[in-house]
Amino acid sequence: MDRVPILRMGKTLLVTIQVDMQDQTAMALQNDLAERIAQTGASGVMIDISALEIVDSFVGRMLASISGIARILSA
């Protein structure tokens, strides 16, 4: 399974999705990003999905869920 890199730029986390988003990859990203927000105290998250060919309904729901989690963690 490919991992999506999460980079820190100041108080913002940058996620650039450069692999095909399989269901397991999307779930791992959700968990990894929540952990990184909690560890770093990031105040913002930017997710670049421009390299994705298709965003299916599951990946769309996972991105919405990631957004909600980030908001709850004050990012």
PDB file of C-alpha atoms in Angstrom:
ATOM      1  CA  MET A   1       0.000   0.000   0.000  1.00  0.00           C
ATOM      2  CA  ASP A   2       1.305   3.447  -0.911  1.00  0.00           C
ATOM      3  CA  ARG A   3       1.447   6.130   1.772  1.00  0.00           C
ATOM      4  CA  VAL A   4       0.619   9.724   0.983  1.00  0.00           C
ATOM      5  CA  PRO A   5       3.337  12.101   2.225  1.00  0.00           C
ATOM      6  CA  ILE A   6       2.328  14.805   4.690  1.00  0.00           C
ATOM      7  CA  LEU A   7       4.665  17.800   4.696  1.00  0.00           C
ATOM      8  CA  ARG A   8       4.791  20.556   7.285  1.00  0.00           C
ATOM      9  CA  MET A   9       5.113  24.136   6.072  1.00  0.00           C
ATOM     10  CA  GLY A  10       5.070  26.417   9.086  1.00  0.00           C
ATOM     11  CA  LYS A  11       1.770  25.831  10.871  1.00  0.00           C
ATOM     12  CA  THR A  12       0.179  24.216   7.820  1.00  0.00           C
ATOM     13  CA  LEU A  13       0.270  20.588   6.690  1.00  0.00           C
ATOM     14  CA  LEU A  14       0.481  19.987   2.947  1.00  0.00           C
ATOM     15  CA  VAL A  15      -0.815  16.737   1.487  1.00  0.00           C
ATOM     16  CA  THR A  16      -0.105  16.095  -2.188  1.00  0.00           C
ATOM     17  CA  ILE A  17      -1.850  12.969  -3.430  1.00  0.00           C
ATOM     18  CA  GLN A  18       0.306  11.564  -6.227  1.00  0.00           C
ATOM     19  CA  VAL A  19      -0.864   7.949  -6.181  1.00  0.00           C
ATOM     20  CA  ASP A  20      -4.126   6.297  -7.144  1.00  0.00           C
ATOM     21  CA  MET A  21      -6.398   6.607  -4.122  1.00  0.00           C
ATOM     22  CA  GLN A  22      -7.459   3.115  -3.219  1.00  0.00           C
ATOM     23  CA  ASP A  23      -9.840   2.676  -0.291  1.00  0.00           C
ATOM     24  CA  GLN A  24      -7.058   1.520   2.064  1.00  0.00           C
ATOM     25  CA  THR A  25      -4.867   4.474   1.068  1.00  0.00           C
ATOM     26  CA  ALA A  26      -7.690   6.933   1.799  1.00  0.00           C
ATOM     27  CA  MET A  27      -8.337   5.399   5.224  1.00  0.00           C
ATOM     28  CA  ALA A  28      -4.620   5.407   6.049  1.00  0.00           C
ATOM     29  CA  LEU A  29      -4.407   9.067   4.996  1.00  0.00           C
ATOM     30  CA  GLN A  30      -7.287   9.938   7.307  1.00  0.00           C
ATOM     31  CA  ASN A  31      -5.563   8.279  10.277  1.00  0.00           C
ATOM     32  CA  ASP A  32      -2.089   9.608   9.446  1.00  0.00           C
ATOM     33  CA  LEU A  33      -3.326  13.153   8.971  1.00  0.00           C
ATOM     34  CA  ALA A  34      -5.305  13.154  12.228  1.00  0.00           C
ATOM     35  CA  GLU A  35      -2.188  11.968  14.076  1.00  0.00           C
ATOM     36  CA  ARG A  36       0.024  14.623  12.428  1.00  0.00           C
ATOM     37  CA  ILE A  37      -2.447  17.419  13.232  1.00  0.00           C
ATOM     38  CA  ALA A  38      -2.521  16.328  16.867  1.00  0.00           C
ATOM     39  CA  GLN A  39       1.285  15.961  17.051  1.00  0.00           C
ATOM     40  CA  THR A  40       2.171  19.246  15.379  1.00  0.00           C
ATOM     41  CA  GLY A  41      -0.730  21.463  16.444  1.00  0.00           C
ATOM     42  CA  ALA A  42      -1.152  22.502  12.806  1.00  0.00           C
ATOM     43  CA  SER A  43      -3.589  25.349  12.221  1.00  0.00           C
ATOM     44  CA  GLY A  44      -4.244  24.517   8.567  1.00  0.00           C
ATOM     45  CA  VAL A  45      -4.339  21.617   6.127  1.00  0.00           C
ATOM     46  CA  MET A  46      -4.072  21.824   2.351  1.00  0.00           C
ATOM     47  CA  ILE A  47      -4.881  18.734   0.297  1.00  0.00           C
ATOM     48  CA  ASP A  48      -3.858  18.803  -3.371  1.00  0.00           C
ATOM     49  CA  ILE A  49      -5.982  16.380  -5.407  1.00  0.00           C
ATOM     50  CA  SER A  50      -5.069  17.784  -8.826  1.00  0.00           C
ATOM     51  CA  ALA A  51      -3.139  14.625  -9.775  1.00  0.00           C
ATOM     52  CA  LEU A  52      -6.162  12.367  -9.209  1.00  0.00           C
ATOM     53  CA  GLU A  53      -7.872  11.194 -12.371  1.00  0.00           C
ATOM     54  CA  ILE A  54     -11.066  10.158 -10.633  1.00  0.00           C
ATOM     55  CA  VAL A  55     -12.540  10.895  -7.212  1.00  0.00           C
ATOM     56  CA  ASP A  56     -15.083   8.161  -6.591  1.00  0.00           C
ATOM     57  CA  SER A  57     -17.809   8.352  -3.957  1.00  0.00           C
ATOM     58  CA  PHE A  58     -15.749   6.571  -1.277  1.00  0.00           C
ATOM     59  CA  VAL A  59     -12.704   8.810  -1.736  1.00  0.00           C
ATOM     60  CA  GLY A  60     -15.002  11.851  -1.783  1.00  0.00           C
ATOM     61  CA  ARG A  61     -16.564  10.791   1.526  1.00  0.00           C
ATOM     62  CA  MET A  62     -13.111  10.165   3.013  1.00  0.00           C
ATOM     63  CA  LEU A  63     -11.946  13.650   1.966  1.00  0.00           C
ATOM     64  CA  ALA A  64     -15.078  15.148   3.545  1.00  0.00           C
ATOM     65  CA  SER A  65     -14.409  13.114   6.686  1.00  0.00           C
ATOM     66  CA  ILE A  66     -10.774  14.280   6.750  1.00  0.00           C
ATOM     67  CA  SER A  67     -12.018  17.855   6.491  1.00  0.00           C
ATOM     68  CA  GLY A  68     -14.340  17.329   9.463  1.00  0.00           C
ATOM     69  CA  ILE A  69     -11.616  15.724  11.544  1.00  0.00           C
ATOM     70  CA  ALA A  70      -9.212  18.582  10.745  1.00  0.00           C
ATOM     71  CA  ARG A  71     -11.883  21.108  11.758  1.00  0.00           C
ATOM     72  CA  ILE A  72     -12.490  19.320  15.065  1.00  0.00           C
ATOM     73  CA  LEU A  73      -8.732  19.360  15.721  1.00  0.00           C
ATOM     74  CA  SER A  74      -8.704  23.147  15.038  1.00  0.00           C
ATOM     75  CA  ALA A  75      -6.825  22.926  11.738  1.00  0.00           C
TER      76      ALA A  75
END
